Amino acid sequence: LPYHLLKRLYDYSEHKRKPSIIGIGTSRGCPYNCGFCYVEMVHKRKWRAMSAGRVIAEIRNILRYFKPDIIIANDDYFFSSIQRAREIAQKIIDEKIGIKWSGGMRFDSAVRLDDESWALFKRSGLVNPNFGGESGSTELLKLINKNITVEQMEKTVSCLAKYDFLVYANYMLGLPAERLSDIMKTFDLIRSLSAKNKNFFAGLSIYTPYPGTPLYLTALASGLKPPTELKGWADYQYNSVKNLPWLNPKIKSVIRTASLF
């Protein structure tokens, strides 16, 4: 990226925060088809990636202009190819680049990784593998076609405790057909994972129905009234219970309060 074209370079970064962050894109798309996600419509479930060598060149370019505490791969699914991720990690080590980095992974992939791979990622500077857990309810995980299990989440988070990673997982509230008992299962799972790993932390987001996503028709059938004109979408808010007419007042209150944390 031609960072030199920016007149006030640091105004376009998260370099002022601590830890300071610079993002990098190393791939596009994802082969999976989670019900809330845009990749089916936009990327046709295809994953297109830079080579390991190109990623290293992009990292070196970032380091010409910034000295971030962490470089974050903002890919849809950085670890789609474990082999490519290993190659990138090995090059970071071999070329003595000396960075800390973060990238997104799936629990069903992470649970199959051996100690050698995790140790390699640790040596290369991986500090924060992050995941989409989405729900503690098996029924809702099936509804959104996530293809992961609560058991995989528990096993992965427990395994990663010995590597001292900062392990992050995001969970989603307000899905169609979600009951208060499902929300409590998610909260219970977060507490359980936190007990298994002192470096585990979770984020809570509110489901946002997007046109073209697999779950959008379900949202319509559940009472969603989308804008009737293009300009109406300018006021369509991300991460808001206002989009979710199927929630009763009590569940809305719980979700709204929980998302603040």
PDB file of C-alpha atoms in Angstrom:
ATOM      1  CA  LEU A   1       0.000   0.000   0.000  1.00  0.00           C
ATOM      2  CA  PRO A   2       1.332   3.488  -0.894  1.00  0.00           C
ATOM      3  CA  TYR A   3       1.277   4.922   2.627  1.00  0.00           C
ATOM      4  CA  HIS A   4       3.520   7.782   1.505  1.00  0.00           C
ATOM      5  CA  LEU A   5       0.533   9.330  -0.312  1.00  0.00           C
ATOM      6  CA  LEU A   6      -1.150  10.143   3.002  1.00  0.00           C
ATOM      7  CA  LYS A   7      -0.377  13.666   4.168  1.00  0.00           C
ATOM      8  CA  ARG A   8      -0.904  13.015   7.878  1.00  0.00           C
ATOM      9  CA  LEU A   9      -0.038   9.372   8.122  1.00  0.00           C
ATOM     10  CA  TYR A  10      -0.908   8.748  11.750  1.00  0.00           C
ATOM     11  CA  ASP A  11      -4.398  10.233  11.433  1.00  0.00           C
ATOM     12  CA  TYR A  12      -5.329   7.165   9.374  1.00  0.00           C
ATOM     13  CA  SER A  13      -4.154   4.561  11.839  1.00  0.00           C
ATOM     14  CA  GLU A  14      -4.822   3.221  15.310  1.00  0.00           C
ATOM     15  CA  HIS A  15      -1.254   4.052  16.167  1.00  0.00           C
ATOM     16  CA  LYS A  16      -2.215   6.401  18.995  1.00  0.00           C
ATOM     17  CA  ARG A  17      -3.923   3.713  21.043  1.00  0.00           C
ATOM     18  CA  LYS A  18      -2.161   1.257  23.321  1.00  0.00           C
ATOM     19  CA  PRO A  19      -1.408  -1.308  22.181  1.00  0.00           C
ATOM     20  CA  SER A  20      -1.027   0.385  18.792  1.00  0.00           C
ATOM     21  CA  ILE A  21      -2.494  -1.506  15.858  1.00  0.00           C
ATOM     22  CA  ILE A  22      -1.983  -1.616  12.096  1.00  0.00           C
ATOM     23  CA  GLY A  23      -4.225  -3.760   9.919  1.00  0.00           C
ATOM     24  CA  ILE A  24      -3.184  -5.863   6.954  1.00  0.00           C
ATOM     25  CA  GLY A  25      -5.272  -7.738   4.399  1.00  0.00           C
ATOM     26  CA  THR A  26      -3.670 -10.974   3.198  1.00  0.00           C
ATOM     27  CA  SER A  27      -6.692 -12.755   1.709  1.00  0.00           C
ATOM     28  CA  ARG A  28     -10.310 -12.307   0.623  1.00  0.00           C
ATOM     29  CA  GLY A  29     -13.333 -14.471   1.204  1.00  0.00           C
ATOM     30  CA  CYS A  30     -14.022 -17.660   3.145  1.00  0.00           C
ATOM     31  CA  PRO A  31     -15.082 -21.182   2.085  1.00  0.00           C
ATOM     32  CA  TYR A  32     -17.703 -21.433   4.837  1.00  0.00           C
ATOM     33  CA  ASN A  33     -21.325 -20.262   4.772  1.00  0.00           C
ATOM     34  CA  CYS A  34     -22.328 -18.965   8.195  1.00  0.00           C
ATOM     35  CA  GLY A  35     -25.915 -17.738   8.114  1.00  0.00           C
ATOM     36  CA  PHE A  36     -25.185 -14.146   9.195  1.00  0.00           C
ATOM     37  CA  CYS A  37     -22.179 -13.584   6.903  1.00  0.00           C
ATOM     38  CA  TYR A  38     -21.783 -11.808   3.572  1.00  0.00           C
ATOM     39  CA  VAL A  39     -19.218 -14.111   1.939  1.00  0.00           C
ATOM     40  CA  GLU A  40     -21.709 -16.228  -0.030  1.00  0.00           C
ATOM     41  CA  MET A  41     -23.142 -13.160  -1.772  1.00  0.00           C
ATOM     42  CA  VAL A  42     -19.890 -11.256  -2.317  1.00  0.00           C
ATOM     43  CA  HIS A  43     -17.158 -13.894  -2.567  1.00  0.00           C
ATOM     44  CA  LYS A  44     -19.184 -16.977  -3.599  1.00  0.00           C
ATOM     45  CA  ARG A  45     -17.475 -18.853  -0.754  1.00  0.00           C
ATOM     46  CA  LYS A  46     -14.117 -18.616  -2.518  1.00  0.00           C
ATOM     47  CA  TRP A  47     -10.898 -17.884  -0.659  1.00  0.00           C
ATOM     48  CA  ARG A  48      -8.227 -15.918  -2.523  1.00  0.00           C
ATOM     49  CA  ALA A  49      -4.920 -15.344  -0.803  1.00  0.00           C
ATOM     50  CA  MET A  50      -1.556 -13.644  -1.216  1.00  0.00           C
ATOM     51  CA  SER A  51       1.435 -15.957  -1.198  1.00  0.00           C
ATOM     52  CA  ALA A  52       3.495 -16.144   1.971  1.00  0.00           C
ATOM     53  CA  GLY A  53       6.248 -14.147   0.267  1.00  0.00           C
ATOM     54  CA  ARG A  54       3.851 -11.385  -0.732  1.00  0.00           C
ATOM     55  CA  VAL A  55       2.524 -11.187   2.838  1.00  0.00           C
ATOM     56  CA  ILE A  56       6.056 -10.741   4.166  1.00  0.00           C
ATOM     57  CA  ALA A  57       6.662  -7.964   1.608  1.00  0.00           C
ATOM     58  CA  GLU A  58       3.480  -6.203   2.771  1.00  0.00           C
ATOM     59  CA  ILE A  59       4.561  -6.514   6.414  1.00  0.00           C
ATOM     60  CA  ARG A  60       7.954  -5.017   5.603  1.00  0.00           C
ATOM     61  CA  ASN A  61       6.204  -2.171   3.807  1.00  0.00           C
ATOM     62  CA  ILE A  62       4.082  -1.458   6.897  1.00  0.00           C
ATOM     63  CA  LEU A  63       7.217  -1.394   9.048  1.00  0.00           C
ATOM     64  CA  ARG A  64       8.752   1.253   6.785  1.00  0.00           C
ATOM     65  CA  TYR A  65       6.096   3.709   7.948  1.00  0.00           C
ATOM     66  CA  PHE A  66       4.802   2.436  11.299  1.00  0.00           C
ATOM     67  CA  LYS A  67       6.096   0.757  14.431  1.00  0.00           C
ATOM     68  CA  PRO A  68       2.916  -0.928  15.658  1.00  0.00           C
ATOM     69  CA  ASP A  69       2.691  -3.040  18.775  1.00  0.00           C
ATOM     70  CA  ILE A  70       0.522  -5.531  16.867  1.00  0.00           C
ATOM     71  CA  ILE A  71      -0.200  -6.182  13.179  1.00  0.00           C
ATOM     72  CA  ILE A  72      -3.719  -7.567  12.748  1.00  0.00           C
ATOM     73  CA  ALA A  73      -4.745  -9.629   9.724  1.00  0.00           C
ATOM     74  CA  ASN A  74      -8.194  -8.228   8.909  1.00  0.00           C
ATOM     75  CA  ASP A  75      -8.975 -11.157   6.596  1.00  0.00           C
ATOM     76  CA  ASP A  76     -12.347 -12.891   6.535  1.00  0.00           C
ATOM     77  CA  TYR A  77     -10.442 -16.058   7.506  1.00  0.00           C
ATOM     78  CA  PHE A  78      -6.662 -15.742   7.793  1.00  0.00           C
ATOM     79  CA  PHE A  79      -6.109 -19.370   8.835  1.00  0.00           C
ATOM     80  CA  SER A  80      -8.133 -20.868   5.969  1.00  0.00           C
ATOM     81  CA  SER A  81      -4.888 -22.556   4.869  1.00  0.00           C
ATOM     82  CA  ILE A  82      -2.860 -23.769   7.837  1.00  0.00           C
ATOM     83  CA  GLN A  83       0.016 -24.557   5.474  1.00  0.00           C
ATOM     84  CA  ARG A  84       0.152 -20.942   4.243  1.00  0.00           C
ATOM     85  CA  ALA A  85      -0.093 -19.660   7.817  1.00  0.00           C
ATOM     86  CA  ARG A  86       2.837 -21.902   8.784  1.00  0.00           C
ATOM     87  CA  GLU A  87       4.874 -20.624   5.841  1.00  0.00           C
ATOM     88  CA  ILE A  88       4.206 -17.004   6.838  1.00  0.00           C
ATOM     89  CA  ALA A  89       5.138 -17.760  10.458  1.00  0.00           C
ATOM     90  CA  GLN A  90       8.352 -19.513   9.427  1.00  0.00           C
ATOM     91  CA  LYS A  91       9.382 -16.609   7.181  1.00  0.00           C
ATOM     92  CA  ILE A  92       8.773 -14.132  10.014  1.00  0.00           C
ATOM     93  CA  ILE A  93      11.154 -16.207  12.149  1.00  0.00           C
ATOM     94  CA  ASP A  94      13.762 -16.886   9.451  1.00  0.00           C
ATOM     95  CA  GLU A  95      13.907 -13.268   8.319  1.00  0.00           C
ATOM     96  CA  LYS A  96      13.986 -12.002  11.912  1.00  0.00           C
ATOM     97  CA  ILE A  97      11.156  -9.533  11.290  1.00  0.00           C
ATOM     98  CA  GLY A  98      10.310  -9.332  14.986  1.00  0.00           C
ATOM     99  CA  ILE A  99       6.596  -8.498  15.114  1.00  0.00           C
ATOM    100  CA  LYS A 100       3.573  -9.389  17.178  1.00  0.00           C
ATOM    101  CA  TRP A 101       0.526 -10.344  15.162  1.00  0.00           C
ATOM    102  CA  SER A 102      -3.077 -11.512  15.298  1.00  0.00           C
ATOM    103  CA  GLY A 103      -5.391 -13.413  12.954  1.00  0.00           C
ATOM    104  CA  GLY A 104      -8.776 -15.103  12.771  1.00  0.00           C
ATOM    105  CA  MET A 105      -9.264 -18.845  13.137  1.00  0.00           C
ATOM    106  CA  ARG A 106     -12.172 -21.294  13.431  1.00  0.00           C
ATOM    107  CA  PHE A 107     -12.578 -23.524  16.468  1.00  0.00           C
ATOM    108  CA  ASP A 108     -13.037 -26.654  14.348  1.00  0.00           C
ATOM    109  CA  SER A 109      -9.685 -25.954  12.681  1.00  0.00           C
ATOM    110  CA  ALA A 110      -7.854 -24.964  15.866  1.00  0.00           C
ATOM    111  CA  VAL A 111      -8.896 -28.096  17.720  1.00  0.00           C
ATOM    112  CA  ARG A 112      -7.050 -30.228  15.127  1.00  0.00           C
ATOM    113  CA  LEU A 113      -3.734 -28.341  15.306  1.00  0.00           C
ATOM    114  CA  ASP A 114      -0.780 -30.082  16.892  1.00  0.00           C
ATOM    115  CA  ASP A 115       1.649 -28.650  19.443  1.00  0.00           C
ATOM    116  CA  GLU A 116       4.306 -28.154  16.769  1.00  0.00           C
ATOM    117  CA  SER A 117       2.067 -25.745  14.842  1.00  0.00           C
ATOM    118  CA  TRP A 118       1.052 -23.781  17.930  1.00  0.00           C
ATOM    119  CA  ALA A 119       4.683 -23.537  19.038  1.00  0.00           C
ATOM    120  CA  LEU A 120       5.671 -22.267  15.577  1.00  0.00           C
ATOM    121  CA  PHE A 121       2.963 -19.600  15.635  1.00  0.00           C
ATOM    122  CA  LYS A 122       4.041 -18.584  19.142  1.00  0.00           C
ATOM    123  CA  ARG A 123       7.702 -18.221  18.108  1.00  0.00           C
ATOM    124  CA  SER A 124       6.699 -16.119  15.101  1.00  0.00           C
ATOM    125  CA  GLY A 125       4.965 -13.573  17.321  1.00  0.00           C
ATOM    126  CA  LEU A 126       1.317 -14.647  17.274  1.00  0.00           C
ATOM    127  CA  VAL A 127      -0.180 -13.110  20.402  1.00  0.00           C
ATOM    128  CA  ASN A 128      -3.918 -13.140  19.786  1.00  0.00           C
ATOM    129  CA  PRO A 129      -5.703 -15.907  17.868  1.00  0.00           C
ATOM    130  CA  ASN A 130      -9.346 -14.812  17.593  1.00  0.00           C
ATOM    131  CA  PHE A 131     -12.462 -16.834  16.959  1.00  0.00           C
ATOM    132  CA  GLY A 132     -16.156 -16.620  16.198  1.00  0.00           C
ATOM    133  CA  GLY A 133     -17.927 -18.689  18.819  1.00  0.00           C
ATOM    134  CA  GLU A 134     -21.326 -17.042  18.099  1.00  0.00           C
ATOM    135  CA  SER A 135     -23.428 -18.983  20.638  1.00  0.00           C
ATOM    136  CA  GLY A 136     -23.381 -21.397  23.530  1.00  0.00           C
ATOM    137  CA  SER A 137     -26.575 -22.990  22.210  1.00  0.00           C
ATOM    138  CA  THR A 138     -26.146 -26.074  20.027  1.00  0.00           C
ATOM    139  CA  GLU A 139     -29.521 -25.378  18.402  1.00  0.00           C
ATOM    140  CA  LEU A 140     -28.495 -21.857  17.378  1.00  0.00           C
ATOM    141  CA  LEU A 141     -25.105 -23.024  16.110  1.00  0.00           C
ATOM    142  CA  LYS A 142     -27.022 -25.359  13.801  1.00  0.00           C
ATOM    143  CA  LEU A 143     -29.440 -22.589  12.789  1.00  0.00           C
ATOM    144  CA  ILE A 144     -26.596 -20.353  11.599  1.00  0.00           C
ATOM    145  CA  ASN A 145     -24.715 -23.240   9.959  1.00  0.00           C
ATOM    146  CA  LYS A 146     -21.590 -22.541  12.016  1.00  0.00           C
ATOM    147  CA  ASN A 147     -20.413 -26.171  11.993  1.00  0.00           C
ATOM    148  CA  ILE A 148     -18.594 -25.935  15.303  1.00  0.00           C
ATOM    149  CA  THR A 149     -19.422 -27.366  18.719  1.00  0.00           C
ATOM    150  CA  VAL A 150     -19.290 -26.180  22.305  1.00  0.00           C
ATOM    151  CA  GLU A 151     -16.882 -29.049  23.002  1.00  0.00           C
ATOM    152  CA  GLN A 152     -14.458 -27.739  20.343  1.00  0.00           C
ATOM    153  CA  MET A 153     -14.538 -24.297  21.942  1.00  0.00           C
ATOM    154  CA  GLU A 154     -13.806 -25.748  25.387  1.00  0.00           C
ATOM    155  CA  LYS A 155     -10.990 -27.988  24.157  1.00  0.00           C
ATOM    156  CA  THR A 156      -9.332 -25.211  22.138  1.00  0.00           C
ATOM    157  CA  VAL A 157      -9.441 -22.582  24.869  1.00  0.00           C
ATOM    158  CA  SER A 158      -8.078 -25.078  27.398  1.00  0.00           C
ATOM    159  CA  CYS A 159      -5.278 -26.136  25.040  1.00  0.00           C
ATOM    160  CA  LEU A 160      -4.191 -22.562  24.352  1.00  0.00           C
ATOM    161  CA  ALA A 161      -3.757 -21.741  28.039  1.00  0.00           C
ATOM    162  CA  LYS A 162      -0.228 -23.187  28.011  1.00  0.00           C
ATOM    163  CA  TYR A 163       0.900 -20.846  25.215  1.00  0.00           C
ATOM    164  CA  ASP A 164      -0.058 -17.668  27.039  1.00  0.00           C
ATOM    165  CA  PHE A 165      -1.953 -16.331  24.020  1.00  0.00           C
ATOM    166  CA  LEU A 166      -4.592 -13.653  24.508  1.00  0.00           C
ATOM    167  CA  VAL A 167      -7.536 -15.694  23.205  1.00  0.00           C
ATOM    168  CA  TYR A 168     -10.557 -13.750  21.962  1.00  0.00           C
ATOM    169  CA  ALA A 169     -13.938 -15.095  20.857  1.00  0.00           C
ATOM    170  CA  ASN A 170     -16.975 -13.141  19.704  1.00  0.00           C
ATOM    171  CA  TYR A 171     -20.524 -14.181  20.537  1.00  0.00           C
ATOM    172  CA  MET A 172     -23.713 -13.001  18.879  1.00  0.00           C
ATOM    173  CA  LEU A 173     -27.027 -12.220  20.551  1.00  0.00           C
ATOM    174  CA  GLY A 174     -30.482 -11.688  19.064  1.00  0.00           C
ATOM    175  CA  LEU A 175     -30.565 -14.412  16.416  1.00  0.00           C
ATOM    176  CA  PRO A 176     -33.986 -15.483  15.104  1.00  0.00           C
ATOM    177  CA  ALA A 177     -35.644 -18.009  17.414  1.00  0.00           C
ATOM    178  CA  GLU A 178     -33.193 -17.201  20.228  1.00  0.00           C
ATOM    179  CA  ARG A 179     -34.732 -17.644  23.656  1.00  0.00           C
ATOM    180  CA  LEU A 180     -33.600 -16.295  27.003  1.00  0.00           C
ATOM    181  CA  SER A 181     -32.380 -19.798  27.841  1.00  0.00           C
ATOM    182  CA  ASP A 182     -30.130 -19.712  24.745  1.00  0.00           C
ATOM    183  CA  ILE A 183     -28.643 -16.394  25.868  1.00  0.00           C
ATOM    184  CA  MET A 184     -27.972 -17.861  29.293  1.00  0.00           C
ATOM    185  CA  LYS A 185     -26.186 -20.815  27.642  1.00  0.00           C
ATOM    186  CA  THR A 186     -23.922 -18.317  25.886  1.00  0.00           C
ATOM    187  CA  PHE A 187     -23.205 -16.486  29.136  1.00  0.00           C
ATOM    188  CA  ASP A 188     -22.565 -19.801  30.918  1.00  0.00           C
ATOM    189  CA  LEU A 189     -20.152 -20.855  28.162  1.00  0.00           C
ATOM    190  CA  ILE A 190     -18.226 -17.582  28.398  1.00  0.00           C
ATOM    191  CA  ARG A 191     -17.875 -18.076  32.170  1.00  0.00           C
ATOM    192  CA  SER A 192     -16.749 -21.668  31.630  1.00  0.00           C
ATOM    193  CA  LEU A 193     -14.134 -20.700  29.022  1.00  0.00           C
ATOM    194  CA  SER A 194     -12.866 -17.897  31.242  1.00  0.00           C
ATOM    195  CA  ALA A 195     -12.329 -20.417  34.038  1.00  0.00           C
ATOM    196  CA  LYS A 196     -10.321 -22.680  31.713  1.00  0.00           C
ATOM    197  CA  ASN A 197      -7.966 -19.952  30.516  1.00  0.00           C
ATOM    198  CA  LYS A 198      -7.051 -16.788  32.415  1.00  0.00           C
ATOM    199  CA  ASN A 199      -6.173 -15.094  29.087  1.00  0.00           C
ATOM    200  CA  PHE A 200      -9.543 -15.755  27.462  1.00  0.00           C
ATOM    201  CA  PHE A 201     -11.907 -12.864  26.839  1.00  0.00           C
ATOM    202  CA  ALA A 202     -15.146 -12.567  24.909  1.00  0.00           C
ATOM    203  CA  GLY A 203     -16.968  -9.931  22.925  1.00  0.00           C
ATOM    204  CA  LEU A 204     -20.723  -9.665  22.504  1.00  0.00           C
ATOM    205  CA  SER A 205     -22.324  -8.345  19.324  1.00  0.00           C
ATOM    206  CA  ILE A 206     -25.947  -8.040  18.244  1.00  0.00           C
ATOM    207  CA  TYR A 207     -27.094  -9.898  15.145  1.00  0.00           C
ATOM    208  CA  THR A 208     -27.601  -7.599  12.157  1.00  0.00           C
ATOM    209  CA  PRO A 209     -29.666  -8.979   9.226  1.00  0.00           C
ATOM    210  CA  TYR A 210     -28.023  -8.170   5.885  1.00  0.00           C
ATOM    211  CA  PRO A 211     -29.685  -8.708   2.484  1.00  0.00           C
ATOM    212  CA  GLY A 212     -28.270 -11.672   0.607  1.00  0.00           C
ATOM    213  CA  THR A 213     -27.043 -13.509   3.685  1.00  0.00           C
ATOM    214  CA  PRO A 214     -28.383 -17.047   4.242  1.00  0.00           C
ATOM    215  CA  LEU A 215     -30.296 -16.050   7.393  1.00  0.00           C
ATOM    216  CA  TYR A 216     -31.911 -12.962   5.870  1.00  0.00           C
ATOM    217  CA  LEU A 217     -35.060 -14.761   4.656  1.00  0.00           C
ATOM    218  CA  THR A 218     -35.523 -16.166   8.162  1.00  0.00           C
ATOM    219  CA  ALA A 219     -35.241 -12.638   9.554  1.00  0.00           C
ATOM    220  CA  LEU A 220     -37.916 -11.439   7.100  1.00  0.00           C
ATOM    221  CA  ALA A 221     -40.190 -14.323   8.068  1.00  0.00           C
ATOM    222  CA  SER A 222     -39.635 -13.399  11.721  1.00  0.00           C
ATOM    223  CA  GLY A 223     -40.951  -9.859  11.201  1.00  0.00           C
ATOM    224  CA  LEU A 224     -38.018  -7.779   9.915  1.00  0.00           C
ATOM    225  CA  LYS A 225     -39.262  -4.736   7.957  1.00  0.00           C
ATOM    226  CA  PRO A 226     -36.354  -3.628   5.754  1.00  0.00           C
ATOM    227  CA  PRO A 227     -36.136  -0.181   4.125  1.00  0.00           C
ATOM    228  CA  THR A 228     -38.225   0.084   0.973  1.00  0.00           C
ATOM    229  CA  GLU A 229     -35.860   2.554  -0.740  1.00  0.00           C
ATOM    230  CA  LEU A 230     -32.101   2.665  -1.133  1.00  0.00           C
ATOM    231  CA  LYS A 231     -31.689   5.821   0.968  1.00  0.00           C
ATOM    232  CA  GLY A 232     -33.380   4.075   3.879  1.00  0.00           C
ATOM    233  CA  TRP A 233     -30.395   1.790   4.258  1.00  0.00           C
ATOM    234  CA  ALA A 234     -28.283   4.797   5.264  1.00  0.00           C
ATOM    235  CA  ASP A 235     -30.123   4.778   8.609  1.00  0.00           C
ATOM    236  CA  TYR A 236     -29.953   0.999   9.028  1.00  0.00           C
ATOM    237  CA  GLN A 237     -27.894   0.504  12.174  1.00  0.00           C
ATOM    238  CA  TYR A 238     -25.346  -2.205  12.793  1.00  0.00           C
ATOM    239  CA  ASN A 239     -25.381  -3.940  16.186  1.00  0.00           C
ATOM    240  CA  SER A 240     -28.815  -2.698  17.295  1.00  0.00           C
ATOM    241  CA  VAL A 241     -31.839  -4.462  18.792  1.00  0.00           C
ATOM    242  CA  LYS A 242     -33.984  -2.065  16.716  1.00  0.00           C
ATOM    243  CA  ASN A 243     -33.461  -4.425  13.763  1.00  0.00           C
ATOM    244  CA  LEU A 244     -34.854  -7.432  15.617  1.00  0.00           C
ATOM    245  CA  PRO A 245     -38.665  -7.304  15.983  1.00  0.00           C
ATOM    246  CA  TRP A 246     -38.881 -10.937  17.116  1.00  0.00           C
ATOM    247  CA  LEU A 247     -37.307 -10.146  20.501  1.00  0.00           C
ATOM    248  CA  ASN A 248     -39.645  -9.653  23.457  1.00  0.00           C
ATOM    249  CA  PRO A 249     -38.996  -6.648  25.756  1.00  0.00           C
ATOM    250  CA  LYS A 250     -37.197  -8.672  28.425  1.00  0.00           C
ATOM    251  CA  ILE A 251     -34.759 -10.265  25.975  1.00  0.00           C
ATOM    252  CA  LYS A 252     -34.194  -6.896  24.277  1.00  0.00           C
ATOM    253  CA  SER A 253     -33.256  -5.392  27.625  1.00  0.00           C
ATOM    254  CA  VAL A 254     -30.851  -8.231  28.439  1.00  0.00           C
ATOM    255  CA  ILE A 255     -29.167  -8.022  25.025  1.00  0.00           C
ATOM    256  CA  ARG A 256     -28.915  -4.242  25.047  1.00  0.00           C
ATOM    257  CA  THR A 257     -27.341  -4.274  28.512  1.00  0.00           C
ATOM    258  CA  ALA A 258     -24.980  -7.178  27.792  1.00  0.00           C
ATOM    259  CA  SER A 259     -23.709  -5.601  24.567  1.00  0.00           C
ATOM    260  CA  LEU A 260     -22.580  -2.520  26.488  1.00  0.00           C
ATOM    261  CA  PHE A 261     -20.019  -4.684  28.253  1.00  0.00           C
TER     262      PHE A 261
END
